[in-house]
mmCIF file with all atom_site columns, C-alpha atoms and ligand atoms in Angstrom:
data_model
loop_
_atom_site.group_PDB
_atom_site.id
_atom_site.type_symbol
_atom_site.label_atom_id
_atom_site.label_alt_id
_atom_site.label_comp_id
_atom_site.label_asym_id
_atom_site.label_entity_id
_atom_site.label_seq_id
_atom_site.pdbx_PDB_ins_code
_atom_site.Cartn_x
_atom_site.Cartn_y
_atom_site.Cartn_z
_atom_site.occupancy
_atom_site.B_iso_or_equiv
_atom_site.pdbx_formal_charge
_atom_site.auth_seq_id
_atom_site.auth_comp_id
_atom_site.auth_asym_id
_atom_site.auth_atom_id
_atom_site.pdbx_PDB_model_num
ATOM   1   C CA  . MET E 1 1   ? 0.000   0.000  0.000   1.00 96.00 ? 1412 MET E CA  1
ATOM   2   C CA  . LYS E 1 2   ? 1.192   3.509  -0.794  1.00 98.00 ? 1413 LYS E CA  1
ATOM   3   C CA  . VAL E 1 3   ? 0.096   6.584  1.150   1.00 98.00 ? 1414 VAL E CA  1
ATOM   4   C CA  . GLY E 1 4   ? 0.404   10.037 -0.392  1.00 98.00 ? 1415 GLY E CA  1
ATOM   5   C CA  . ILE E 1 5   ? 0.919   12.909 2.033   1.00 98.00 ? 1416 ILE E CA  1
ATOM   6   C CA  . LEU E 1 6   ? -0.422  16.096 0.464   1.00 98.00 ? 1417 LEU E CA  1
ATOM   7   C CA  . LEU E 1 7   ? 1.158   19.122 2.135   1.00 98.00 ? 1418 LEU E CA  1
ATOM   8   C CA  . GLY E 1 8   ? -1.118  22.142 1.885   1.00 98.00 ? 1419 GLY E CA  1
ATOM   9   C CA  . SER E 1 9   ? 1.133   24.864 3.261   1.00 98.00 ? 1420 SER E CA  1
ATOM   10  C CA  . THR E 1 10  ? 3.386   26.894 0.963   1.00 98.00 ? 1421 THR E CA  1
ATOM   11  C CA  . ARG E 1 11  ? 4.015   29.928 3.204   1.00 97.00 ? 1422 ARG E CA  1
ATOM   12  C CA  . SER E 1 12  ? 7.634   31.016 3.694   1.00 96.00 ? 1423 SER E CA  1
ATOM   13  C CA  . GLY E 1 13  ? 8.375   30.262 7.345   1.00 95.00 ? 1424 GLY E CA  1
ATOM   14  C CA  . ARG E 1 14  ? 5.740   27.551 7.308   1.00 98.00 ? 1425 ARG E CA  1
ATOM   15  C CA  . GLN E 1 15  ? 5.470   24.995 10.125  1.00 98.00 ? 1426 GLN E CA  1
ATOM   16  C CA  . SER E 1 16  ? 3.099   22.388 8.685   1.00 98.00 ? 1427 SER E CA  1
ATOM   17  C CA  . HIS E 1 17  ? 5.865   20.712 6.663   1.00 98.00 ? 1428 HIS E CA  1
ATOM   18  C CA  . LYS E 1 18  ? 7.276   19.453 9.999   1.00 98.00 ? 1429 LYS E CA  1
ATOM   19  C CA  . VAL E 1 19  ? 4.083   17.479 10.560  1.00 98.00 ? 1430 VAL E CA  1
ATOM   20  C CA  . ALA E 1 20  ? 4.102   16.132 6.988   1.00 98.00 ? 1431 ALA E CA  1
ATOM   21  C CA  . HIS E 1 21  ? 7.698   14.915 7.324   1.00 97.00 ? 1432 HIS E CA  1
ATOM   22  C CA  . TYR E 1 22  ? 6.986   13.459 10.745  1.00 98.00 ? 1433 TYR E CA  1
ATOM   23  C CA  . LEU E 1 23  ? 3.979   11.540 9.383   1.00 98.00 ? 1434 LEU E CA  1
ATOM   24  C CA  . GLU E 1 24  ? 6.154   10.252 6.546   1.00 98.00 ? 1435 GLU E CA  1
ATOM   25  C CA  . ARG E 1 25  ? 8.780   8.967  8.990   1.00 98.00 ? 1436 ARG E CA  1
ATOM   26  C CA  . ARG E 1 26  ? 6.181   7.295  11.202  1.00 98.00 ? 1437 ARG E CA  1
ATOM   27  C CA  . LEU E 1 27  ? 4.562   5.597  8.183   1.00 98.00 ? 1438 LEU E CA  1
ATOM   28  C CA  . GLN E 1 28  ? 7.930   4.398  6.922   1.00 98.00 ? 1439 GLN E CA  1
ATOM   29  C CA  . GLU E 1 29  ? 8.691   2.945  10.380  1.00 98.00 ? 1440 GLU E CA  1
ATOM   30  C CA  . ARG E 1 30  ? 5.567   0.848  9.807   1.00 98.00 ? 1441 ARG E CA  1
ATOM   31  C CA  . ARG E 1 31  ? 6.924   -0.265 6.409   1.00 98.00 ? 1442 ARG E CA  1
ATOM   32  C CA  . VAL E 1 32  ? 4.309   1.712  4.496   1.00 98.00 ? 1443 VAL E CA  1
ATOM   33  C CA  . ALA E 1 33  ? 5.413   3.255  1.178   1.00 98.00 ? 1444 ALA E CA  1
ATOM   34  C CA  . THR E 1 34  ? 4.922   7.030  1.073   1.00 98.00 ? 1445 THR E CA  1
ATOM   35  C CA  . ASP E 1 35  ? 4.985   9.927  -1.344  1.00 98.00 ? 1446 ASP E CA  1
ATOM   36  C CA  . LEU E 1 36  ? 5.216   13.405 0.156   1.00 98.00 ? 1447 LEU E CA  1
ATOM   37  C CA  . ILE E 1 37  ? 3.552   15.746 -2.318  1.00 98.00 ? 1448 ILE E CA  1
ATOM   38  C CA  . ASP E 1 38  ? 4.568   19.285 -1.434  1.00 98.00 ? 1449 ASP E CA  1
ATOM   39  C CA  . LEU E 1 39  ? 2.363   21.905 -3.089  1.00 97.00 ? 1450 LEU E CA  1
ATOM   40  C CA  . ALA E 1 40  ? 5.213   24.409 -2.707  1.00 97.00 ? 1451 ALA E CA  1
ATOM   41  C CA  . GLU E 1 41  ? 7.075   22.386 -5.347  1.00 95.00 ? 1452 GLU E CA  1
ATOM   42  C CA  . SER E 1 42  ? 4.226   21.855 -7.804  1.00 89.00 ? 1453 SER E CA  1
ATOM   43  C CA  . GLN E 1 43  ? 3.378   25.585 -8.148  1.00 82.00 ? 1454 GLN E CA  1
ATOM   44  C CA  . LEU E 1 44  ? -0.112  25.227 -9.471  1.00 89.00 ? 1455 LEU E CA  1
ATOM   45  C CA  . PRO E 1 45  ? -1.595  28.559 -10.555 1.00 88.00 ? 1456 PRO E CA  1
ATOM   46  C CA  . ILE E 1 46  ? -5.036  29.678 -9.430  1.00 91.00 ? 1457 ILE E CA  1
ATOM   47  C CA  . LEU E 1 47  ? -7.403  27.277 -11.144 1.00 91.00 ? 1458 LEU E CA  1
ATOM   48  C CA  . GLU E 1 48  ? -8.385  28.179 -14.681 1.00 84.00 ? 1459 GLU E CA  1
ATOM   49  C CA  . GLU E 1 49  ? -9.495  24.712 -15.679 1.00 80.00 ? 1460 GLU E CA  1
ATOM   50  C CA  . ARG E 1 50  ? -9.368  21.183 -14.307 1.00 83.00 ? 1461 ARG E CA  1
ATOM   51  C CA  . SER E 1 51  ? -6.837  18.445 -14.924 1.00 77.00 ? 1462 SER E CA  1
ATOM   52  C CA  . GLY E 1 52  ? -7.011  17.151 -18.501 1.00 75.00 ? 1463 GLY E CA  1
ATOM   53  C CA  . ARG E 1 53  ? -8.749  20.285 -19.752 1.00 77.00 ? 1464 ARG E CA  1
ATOM   54  C CA  . HIS E 1 54  ? -6.047  22.957 -19.528 1.00 70.00 ? 1465 HIS E CA  1
ATOM   55  C CA  . PRO E 1 55  ? -3.965  23.353 -22.704 1.00 70.00 ? 1466 PRO E CA  1
ATOM   56  C CA  . GLN E 1 56  ? -0.828  24.894 -21.147 1.00 71.00 ? 1467 GLN E CA  1
ATOM   57  C CA  . LEU E 1 57  ? -0.527  23.179 -17.806 1.00 71.00 ? 1468 LEU E CA  1
ATOM   58  C CA  . GLN E 1 58  ? -0.612  19.584 -18.962 1.00 70.00 ? 1469 GLN E CA  1
ATOM   59  C CA  . ALA E 1 59  ? 2.851   18.468 -17.841 1.00 77.00 ? 1470 ALA E CA  1
ATOM   60  C CA  . ARG E 1 60  ? 2.711   19.935 -14.336 1.00 80.00 ? 1471 ARG E CA  1
ATOM   61  C CA  . VAL E 1 61  ? -0.864  18.913 -13.654 1.00 88.00 ? 1472 VAL E CA  1
ATOM   62  C CA  . GLN E 1 62  ? -0.406  15.464 -15.188 1.00 88.00 ? 1473 GLN E CA  1
ATOM   63  C CA  . GLY E 1 63  ? 2.655   14.857 -13.021 1.00 90.00 ? 1474 GLY E CA  1
ATOM   64  C CA  . LEU E 1 64  ? 0.644   15.639 -9.921  1.00 94.00 ? 1475 LEU E CA  1
ATOM   65  C CA  . SER E 1 65  ? -2.302  13.625 -11.224 1.00 94.00 ? 1476 SER E CA  1
ATOM   66  C CA  . ALA E 1 66  ? -0.066  10.578 -11.707 1.00 95.00 ? 1477 ALA E CA  1
ATOM   67  C CA  . ARG E 1 67  ? 1.300   10.813 -8.158  1.00 97.00 ? 1478 ARG E CA  1
ATOM   68  C CA  . LEU E 1 68  ? -2.197  11.146 -6.705  1.00 98.00 ? 1479 LEU E CA  1
ATOM   69  C CA  . ARG E 1 69  ? -3.425  8.193  -8.777  1.00 97.00 ? 1480 ARG E CA  1
ATOM   70  C CA  . GLU E 1 70  ? -0.540  6.020  -7.585  1.00 98.00 ? 1481 GLU E CA  1
ATOM   71  C CA  . ALA E 1 71  ? -1.495  6.532  -3.956  1.00 98.00 ? 1482 ALA E CA  1
ATOM   72  C CA  . ASP E 1 72  ? -3.910  3.968  -2.493  1.00 98.00 ? 1483 ASP E CA  1
ATOM   73  C CA  . GLY E 1 73  ? -4.811  6.500  0.169   1.00 98.00 ? 1484 GLY E CA  1
ATOM   74  C CA  . LEU E 1 74  ? -3.872  10.013 1.210   1.00 99.00 ? 1485 LEU E CA  1
ATOM   75  C CA  . VAL E 1 75  ? -3.308  12.164 4.245   1.00 99.00 ? 1486 VAL E CA  1
ATOM   76  C CA  . PHE E 1 76  ? -4.000  15.865 3.735   1.00 99.00 ? 1487 PHE E CA  1
ATOM   77  C CA  . VAL E 1 77  ? -1.866  18.127 5.937   1.00 99.00 ? 1488 VAL E CA  1
ATOM   78  C CA  . THR E 1 78  ? -3.282  21.619 6.298   1.00 98.00 ? 1489 THR E CA  1
ATOM   79  C CA  . PRO E 1 79  ? -2.655  24.670 8.429   1.00 98.00 ? 1490 PRO E CA  1
ATOM   80  C CA  . GLU E 1 80  ? -5.642  26.474 9.931   1.00 98.00 ? 1491 GLU E CA  1
ATOM   81  C CA  . TYR E 1 81  ? -6.001  29.866 8.286   1.00 98.00 ? 1492 TYR E CA  1
ATOM   82  C CA  . HIS E 1 82  ? -8.824  32.156 9.431   1.00 97.00 ? 1493 HIS E CA  1
ATOM   83  C CA  . GLY E 1 83  ? -10.898 29.302 10.758  1.00 97.00 ? 1494 GLY E CA  1
ATOM   84  C CA  . SER E 1 84  ? -10.527 26.990 7.759   1.00 98.00 ? 1495 SER E CA  1
ATOM   85  C CA  . PHE E 1 85  ? -8.042  24.933 5.772   1.00 98.00 ? 1496 PHE E CA  1
ATOM   86  C CA  . SER E 1 86  ? -5.591  26.593 3.395   1.00 98.00 ? 1497 SER E CA  1
ATOM   87  C CA  . GLY E 1 87  ? -6.636  28.158 0.101   1.00 98.00 ? 1498 GLY E CA  1
ATOM   88  C CA  . VAL E 1 88  ? -3.642  26.606 -1.639  1.00 98.00 ? 1499 VAL E CA  1
ATOM   89  C CA  . LEU E 1 89  ? -4.912  23.140 -0.716  1.00 98.00 ? 1500 LEU E CA  1
ATOM   90  C CA  . LYS E 1 90  ? -8.447  23.871 -1.946  1.00 98.00 ? 1501 LYS E CA  1
ATOM   91  C CA  . ASN E 1 91  ? -7.044  25.265 -5.189  1.00 97.00 ? 1502 ASN E CA  1
ATOM   92  C CA  . ALA E 1 92  ? -5.041  22.061 -5.728  1.00 97.00 ? 1503 ALA E CA  1
ATOM   93  C CA  . LEU E 1 93  ? -7.997  19.794 -4.862  1.00 98.00 ? 1504 LEU E CA  1
ATOM   94  C CA  . ASP E 1 94  ? -10.180 21.593 -7.409  1.00 96.00 ? 1505 ASP E CA  1
ATOM   95  C CA  . TYR E 1 95  ? -7.909  20.473 -10.246 1.00 94.00 ? 1506 TYR E CA  1
ATOM   96  C CA  . PHE E 1 96  ? -8.750  16.816 -9.572  1.00 95.00 ? 1507 PHE E CA  1
ATOM   97  C CA  . TRP E 1 97  ? -11.613 14.467 -8.811  1.00 95.00 ? 1508 TRP E CA  1
ATOM   98  C CA  . GLU E 1 98  ? -11.081 10.967 -10.163 1.00 95.00 ? 1509 GLU E CA  1
ATOM   99  C CA  . GLU E 1 99  ? -7.657  10.906 -8.503  1.00 96.00 ? 1510 GLU E CA  1
ATOM   100 C CA  . PHE E 1 100 ? -9.366  10.928 -5.093  1.00 98.00 ? 1511 PHE E CA  1
ATOM   101 C CA  . ASN E 1 101 ? -12.411 8.799  -5.838  1.00 96.00 ? 1512 ASN E CA  1
ATOM   102 C CA  . ARG E 1 102 ? -13.135 6.054  -3.297  1.00 96.00 ? 1513 ARG E CA  1
ATOM   103 C CA  . LYS E 1 103 ? -9.838  6.553  -1.538  1.00 98.00 ? 1514 LYS E CA  1
ATOM   104 C CA  . PRO E 1 104 ? -9.338  6.667  2.235   1.00 98.00 ? 1515 PRO E CA  1
ATOM   105 C CA  . ILE E 1 105 ? -8.237  10.162 3.248   1.00 99.00 ? 1516 ILE E CA  1
ATOM   106 C CA  . GLY E 1 106 ? -7.005  11.246 6.669   1.00 99.00 ? 1517 GLY E CA  1
ATOM   107 C CA  . VAL E 1 107 ? -6.728  14.864 7.786   1.00 99.00 ? 1518 VAL E CA  1
ATOM   108 C CA  . ALA E 1 108 ? -3.897  16.363 9.823   1.00 98.00 ? 1519 ALA E CA  1
ATOM   109 C CA  . ALA E 1 109 ? -4.498  19.981 10.842  1.00 98.00 ? 1520 ALA E CA  1
ATOM   110 C CA  . VAL E 1 110 ? -1.908  22.312 12.274  1.00 98.00 ? 1521 VAL E CA  1
ATOM   111 C CA  . SER E 1 111 ? -2.270  25.542 14.215  1.00 98.00 ? 1522 SER E CA  1
ATOM   112 C CA  . ALA E 1 112 ? -0.287  28.071 16.178  1.00 97.00 ? 1523 ALA E CA  1
ATOM   113 C CA  . GLY E 1 113 ? -3.090  28.214 18.747  1.00 95.00 ? 1524 GLY E CA  1
ATOM   114 C CA  . LYS E 1 114 ? -4.237  25.621 21.274  1.00 95.00 ? 1525 LYS E CA  1
ATOM   115 C CA  . LEU E 1 115 ? -7.100  24.105 19.236  1.00 95.00 ? 1526 LEU E CA  1
ATOM   116 C CA  . GLY E 1 116 ? -4.914  22.373 16.647  1.00 95.00 ? 1527 GLY E CA  1
ATOM   117 C CA  . GLY E 1 117 ? -6.875  23.355 13.560  1.00 97.00 ? 1528 GLY E CA  1
ATOM   118 C CA  . ILE E 1 118 ? -10.185 21.784 14.585  1.00 98.00 ? 1529 ILE E CA  1
ATOM   119 C CA  . ASN E 1 119 ? -12.186 24.042 12.238  1.00 98.00 ? 1530 ASN E CA  1
ATOM   120 C CA  . ALA E 1 120 ? -9.864  23.413 9.312   1.00 98.00 ? 1531 ALA E CA  1
ATOM   121 C CA  . SER E 1 121 ? -10.073 19.664 9.855   1.00 98.00 ? 1532 SER E CA  1
ATOM   122 C CA  . THR E 1 122 ? -13.867 19.336 10.002  1.00 98.00 ? 1533 THR E CA  1
ATOM   123 C CA  . GLN E 1 123 ? -14.342 21.572 6.970   1.00 98.00 ? 1534 GLN E CA  1
ATOM   124 C CA  . LEU E 1 124 ? -11.777 19.574 5.046   1.00 98.00 ? 1535 LEU E CA  1
ATOM   125 C CA  . GLN E 1 125 ? -13.565 16.323 5.926   1.00 98.00 ? 1536 GLN E CA  1
ATOM   126 C CA  . HIS E 1 126 ? -16.695 17.770 4.267   1.00 98.00 ? 1537 HIS E CA  1
ATOM   127 C CA  . VAL E 1 127 ? -14.763 18.603 1.118   1.00 98.00 ? 1538 VAL E CA  1
ATOM   128 C CA  . ILE E 1 128 ? -13.346 15.065 1.034   1.00 98.00 ? 1539 ILE E CA  1
ATOM   129 C CA  . LEU E 1 129 ? -16.916 13.751 0.783   1.00 98.00 ? 1540 LEU E CA  1
ATOM   130 C CA  . SER E 1 130 ? -17.441 15.961 -2.277  1.00 98.00 ? 1541 SER E CA  1
ATOM   131 C CA  . LEU E 1 131 ? -14.335 14.451 -3.868  1.00 98.00 ? 1542 LEU E CA  1
ATOM   132 C CA  . GLY E 1 132 ? -16.091 11.095 -3.748  1.00 97.00 ? 1543 GLY E CA  1
ATOM   133 C CA  . ALA E 1 133 ? -13.552 9.911  -1.174  1.00 98.00 ? 1544 ALA E CA  1
ATOM   134 C CA  . PHE E 1 134 ? -13.829 8.493  2.353   1.00 98.00 ? 1545 PHE E CA  1
ATOM   135 C CA  . PRO E 1 135 ? -12.725 10.796 5.184   1.00 98.00 ? 1546 PRO E CA  1
ATOM   136 C CA  . LEU E 1 136 ? -11.298 9.053  8.240   1.00 98.00 ? 1547 LEU E CA  1
ATOM   137 C CA  . PRO E 1 137 ? -13.431 10.149 11.230  1.00 98.00 ? 1548 PRO E CA  1
ATOM   138 C CA  . THR E 1 138 ? -10.362 10.470 13.477  1.00 98.00 ? 1549 THR E CA  1
ATOM   139 C CA  . LYS E 1 139 ? -8.162  13.477 12.737  1.00 98.00 ? 1550 LYS E CA  1
ATOM   140 C CA  . LEU E 1 140 ? -4.689  14.434 13.787  1.00 98.00 ? 1551 LEU E CA  1
ATOM   141 C CA  . LEU E 1 141 ? -4.646  17.867 15.429  1.00 98.00 ? 1552 LEU E CA  1
ATOM   142 C CA  . VAL E 1 142 ? -1.297  19.510 16.119  1.00 98.00 ? 1553 VAL E CA  1
ATOM   143 C CA  . PRO E 1 143 ? -1.697  22.621 18.308  1.00 98.00 ? 1554 PRO E CA  1
ATOM   144 C CA  . GLU E 1 144 ? 1.101   25.119 19.054  1.00 97.00 ? 1555 GLU E CA  1
ATOM   145 C CA  . VAL E 1 145 ? 3.114   23.648 16.203  1.00 98.00 ? 1556 VAL E CA  1
ATOM   146 C CA  . GLN E 1 146 ? 5.861   26.259 16.554  1.00 96.00 ? 1557 GLN E CA  1
ATOM   147 C CA  . SER E 1 147 ? 7.003   24.586 19.793  1.00 96.00 ? 1558 SER E CA  1
ATOM   148 C CA  . ALA E 1 148 ? 6.159   20.955 18.920  1.00 97.00 ? 1559 ALA E CA  1
ATOM   149 C CA  . PHE E 1 149 ? 9.419   20.124 17.081  1.00 97.00 ? 1560 PHE E CA  1
ATOM   150 C CA  . ASP E 1 150 ? 13.093  20.776 17.756  1.00 95.00 ? 1561 ASP E CA  1
ATOM   151 C CA  . GLU E 1 151 ? 15.600  22.142 15.226  1.00 91.00 ? 1562 GLU E CA  1
ATOM   152 C CA  . SER E 1 152 ? 16.302  18.715 13.748  1.00 90.00 ? 1563 SER E CA  1
ATOM   153 C CA  . LEU E 1 153 ? 12.556  18.235 13.210  1.00 90.00 ? 1564 LEU E CA  1
ATOM   154 C CA  . GLN E 1 154 ? 12.267  15.673 16.007  1.00 93.00 ? 1565 GLN E CA  1
ATOM   155 C CA  . VAL E 1 155 ? 9.055   15.835 17.966  1.00 96.00 ? 1566 VAL E CA  1
ATOM   156 C CA  . LYS E 1 156 ? 9.295   17.338 21.466  1.00 96.00 ? 1567 LYS E CA  1
ATOM   157 C CA  . GLY E 1 157 ? 7.254   15.896 24.336  1.00 88.00 ? 1568 GLY E CA  1
ATOM   158 C CA  . GLU E 1 158 ? 4.865   12.973 24.199  1.00 95.00 ? 1569 GLU E CA  1
ATOM   159 C CA  . ASN E 1 159 ? 1.594   14.513 23.051  1.00 96.00 ? 1570 ASN E CA  1
ATOM   160 C CA  . VAL E 1 160 ? 2.203   14.755 19.317  1.00 97.00 ? 1571 VAL E CA  1
ATOM   161 C CA  . ALA E 1 161 ? 3.986   11.373 19.250  1.00 97.00 ? 1572 ALA E CA  1
ATOM   162 C CA  . LYS E 1 162 ? 1.027   9.686  20.971  1.00 98.00 ? 1573 LYS E CA  1
ATOM   163 C CA  . SER E 1 163 ? -1.689  11.376 18.933  1.00 98.00 ? 1574 SER E CA  1
ATOM   164 C CA  . THR E 1 164 ? 0.184   10.591 15.712  1.00 98.00 ? 1575 THR E CA  1
ATOM   165 C CA  . GLY E 1 165 ? 0.441   6.926  16.717  1.00 98.00 ? 1576 GLY E CA  1
ATOM   166 C CA  . ARG E 1 166 ? -3.298  6.746  17.449  1.00 98.00 ? 1577 ARG E CA  1
ATOM   167 C CA  . PHE E 1 167 ? -4.123  8.543  14.195  1.00 98.00 ? 1578 PHE E CA  1
ATOM   168 C CA  . LEU E 1 168 ? -1.960  6.185  12.136  1.00 98.00 ? 1579 LEU E CA  1
ATOM   169 C CA  . ASP E 1 169 ? -3.423  3.110  13.861  1.00 98.00 ? 1580 ASP E CA  1
ATOM   170 C CA  . GLU E 1 170 ? -6.890  4.257  12.808  1.00 98.00 ? 1581 GLU E CA  1
ATOM   171 C CA  . TYR E 1 171 ? -5.819  5.429  9.366   1.00 98.00 ? 1582 TYR E CA  1
ATOM   172 C CA  . LEU E 1 172 ? -4.010  2.242  8.409   1.00 98.00 ? 1583 LEU E CA  1
ATOM   173 C CA  . TRP E 1 173 ? -6.844  0.027  9.670   1.00 98.00 ? 1584 TRP E CA  1
ATOM   174 C CA  . PHE E 1 174 ? -9.333  2.086  7.612   1.00 98.00 ? 1585 PHE E CA  1
ATOM   175 C CA  . ALA E 1 175 ? -7.136  2.335  4.519   1.00 98.00 ? 1586 ALA E CA  1
ATOM   176 C CA  . ARG E 1 176 ? -6.256  -1.364 4.490   1.00 98.00 ? 1587 ARG E CA  1
ATOM   177 C CA  . ALA E 1 177 ? -9.944  -2.301 4.827   1.00 98.00 ? 1588 ALA E CA  1
ATOM   178 C CA  . ILE E 1 178 ? -10.796 -0.187 1.758   1.00 97.00 ? 1589 ILE E CA  1
ATOM   179 C CA  . VAL E 1 179 ? -7.823  -1.433 -0.273  1.00 97.00 ? 1590 VAL E CA  1
ATOM   180 C CA  . GLU E 1 180 ? -8.744  -5.060 0.569   1.00 97.00 ? 1591 GLU E CA  1
ATOM   181 C CA  . ALA E 1 181 ? -12.375 -4.481 -0.399  1.00 96.00 ? 1592 ALA E CA  1
ATOM   182 C CA  . LYS E 1 182 ? -11.288 -3.081 -3.761  1.00 95.00 ? 1593 LYS E CA  1
ATOM   183 C CA  . ARG E 1 183 ? -8.990  -6.066 -4.353  1.00 93.00 ? 1594 ARG E CA  1
ATOM   184 C CA  . ALA E 1 184 ? -11.786 -8.479 -3.501  1.00 94.00 ? 1595 ALA E CA  1
ATOM   185 C CA  . ALA E 1 185 ? -14.200 -6.839 -5.943  1.00 89.00 ? 1596 ALA E CA  1
ATOM   186 C CA  . PRO E 1 186 ? -12.114 -5.073 -8.595  1.00 83.00 ? 1597 PRO E CA  1
ATOM   187 C CA  . GLU E 1 187 ? -15.108 -4.707 -10.902 1.00 81.00 ? 1598 GLU E CA  1
ATOM   188 C CA  . GLN E 1 188 ? -16.694 -2.388 -8.315  1.00 75.00 ? 1599 GLN E CA  1
ATOM   189 C CA  . ALA E 1 189 ? -13.525 -0.459 -7.533  1.00 68.00 ? 1600 ALA E CA  1
ATOM   190 C CA  . ALA E 1 190 ? -13.204 2.938  -9.198  1.00 60.00 ? 1601 ALA E CA  1
HETATM 191 C C1  . FMN S 2 .   ? -3.340  33.780 7.014   1.00 54.46 ? 53   FMN S C1  1
HETATM 192 C C2  . FMN S 2 .   ? -3.229  33.078 8.339   1.00 54.46 ? 53   FMN S C2  1
HETATM 193 C C3  . FMN S 2 .   ? -4.365  32.862 9.092   1.00 54.46 ? 53   FMN S C3  1
HETATM 194 C C4  . FMN S 2 .   ? -4.291  32.172 10.302  1.00 54.46 ? 53   FMN S C4  1
HETATM 195 N N1  . FMN S 2 .   ? -5.439  31.900 10.991  1.00 54.46 ? 53   FMN S N1  1
HETATM 196 C C5  . FMN S 2 .   ? -5.394  31.092 12.084  1.00 54.46 ? 53   FMN S C5  1
HETATM 197 C C6  . FMN S 2 .   ? -6.594  30.669 12.738  1.00 54.46 ? 53   FMN S C6  1
HETATM 198 O O1  . FMN S 2 .   ? -7.694  31.002 12.331  1.00 54.46 ? 53   FMN S O1  1
HETATM 199 N N2  . FMN S 2 .   ? -6.498  29.879 13.818  1.00 54.46 ? 53   FMN S N2  1
HETATM 200 C C7  . FMN S 2 .   ? -5.267  29.461 14.289  1.00 54.46 ? 53   FMN S C7  1
HETATM 201 O O2  . FMN S 2 .   ? -5.218  28.733 15.284  1.00 54.46 ? 53   FMN S O2  1
HETATM 202 N N3  . FMN S 2 .   ? -4.126  29.841 13.695  1.00 54.46 ? 53   FMN S N3  1
HETATM 203 C C8  . FMN S 2 .   ? -4.153  30.642 12.591  1.00 54.46 ? 53   FMN S C8  1
HETATM 204 N N4  . FMN S 2 .   ? -2.992  30.992 11.949  1.00 54.46 ? 53   FMN S N4  1
HETATM 205 C C9  . FMN S 2 .   ? -1.719  30.488 12.435  1.00 54.46 ? 53   FMN S C9  1
HETATM 206 C C10 . FMN S 2 .   ? -1.362  29.172 11.746  1.00 54.46 ? 53   FMN S C10 1
HETATM 207 O O3  . FMN S 2 .   ? -2.142  28.163 12.295  1.00 54.46 ? 53   FMN S O3  1
HETATM 208 C C11 . FMN S 2 .   ? 0.132   28.967 11.864  1.00 54.46 ? 53   FMN S C11 1
HETATM 209 O O4  . FMN S 2 .   ? 0.774   29.696 10.832  1.00 54.46 ? 53   FMN S O4  1
HETATM 210 C C12 . FMN S 2 .   ? 0.655   27.557 11.886  1.00 54.46 ? 53   FMN S C12 1
HETATM 211 O O5  . FMN S 2 .   ? 2.052   27.643 11.972  1.00 54.46 ? 53   FMN S O5  1
HETATM 212 C C13 . FMN S 2 .   ? 0.320   26.581 10.754  1.00 54.46 ? 53   FMN S C13 1
HETATM 213 O O6  . FMN S 2 .   ? 0.485   27.075 9.465   1.00 54.46 ? 53   FMN S O6  1
HETATM 214 P P1  . FMN S 2 .   ? 1.858   27.187 8.588   1.00 54.46 ? 53   FMN S P1  1
HETATM 215 O O7  . FMN S 2 .   ? 2.119   25.902 7.911   1.00 54.46 ? 53   FMN S O7  1
HETATM 216 O O8  . FMN S 2 .   ? 1.551   28.316 7.640   1.00 54.46 ? 53   FMN S O8  1
HETATM 217 O O9  . FMN S 2 .   ? 2.986   27.575 9.525   1.00 54.46 ? 53   FMN S O9  1
HETATM 218 C C14 . FMN S 2 .   ? -3.035  31.712 10.770  1.00 54.46 ? 53   FMN S C14 1
HETATM 219 C C15 . FMN S 2 .   ? -1.887  31.970 10.007  1.00 54.46 ? 53   FMN S C15 1
HETATM 220 C C16 . FMN S 2 .   ? -1.975  32.625 8.795   1.00 54.46 ? 53   FMN S C16 1
HETATM 221 C C17 . FMN S 2 .   ? -0.726  32.818 7.966   1.00 54.46 ? 53   FMN S C17 1
#
């Protein structure tokens, strides 16, 4: 199974990438293949037209499309901005639809405040339903992210380590159940 980690923060001085890299390490410790898709690298412009329909953006969008298609499941990592998830993530999601269809998707939300992006995470779970995908009910919330990691990107304290472990337990159980169901009935799998 391969899990794509879609990083929805492109701000200079961003903090959410620490959570994305940490999730990648924890998945790899569990022998799960990963692909960290950093939207800061893909540089998608504000949407003019969807994947497959834009004459100039084919290479960049198709590259991203292929990576999303290769993932059996995804984890979206988003900062909380003004009570919601990031605009850059929504812009990227709007390019695609089939790439997400019937896939298990977990949400990790990151905030500078104490609530850990709770608003961003619930709103993003709603959007995942509209992508025809399955949102994991459990979310990973990382509050006060600016003090959660040390300079070598190791997690400080036990809270984030424990909540990440619980989140990944749930996510992998959920994702494997969906992947198995698709293998058992490929004619019904999207
Ligand atoms: C435009 C903007 C809006 C923000 N709004 C919120 C917010 O509504 N609630 C919150 O807890 N933190 C808010 N923050 C702080 C972010 O949660 C903080 O930047 C955090 O580090 C995660 O995002 P990052 O990846 O951009 O660093 C905001 C930050 C920015 C840049």
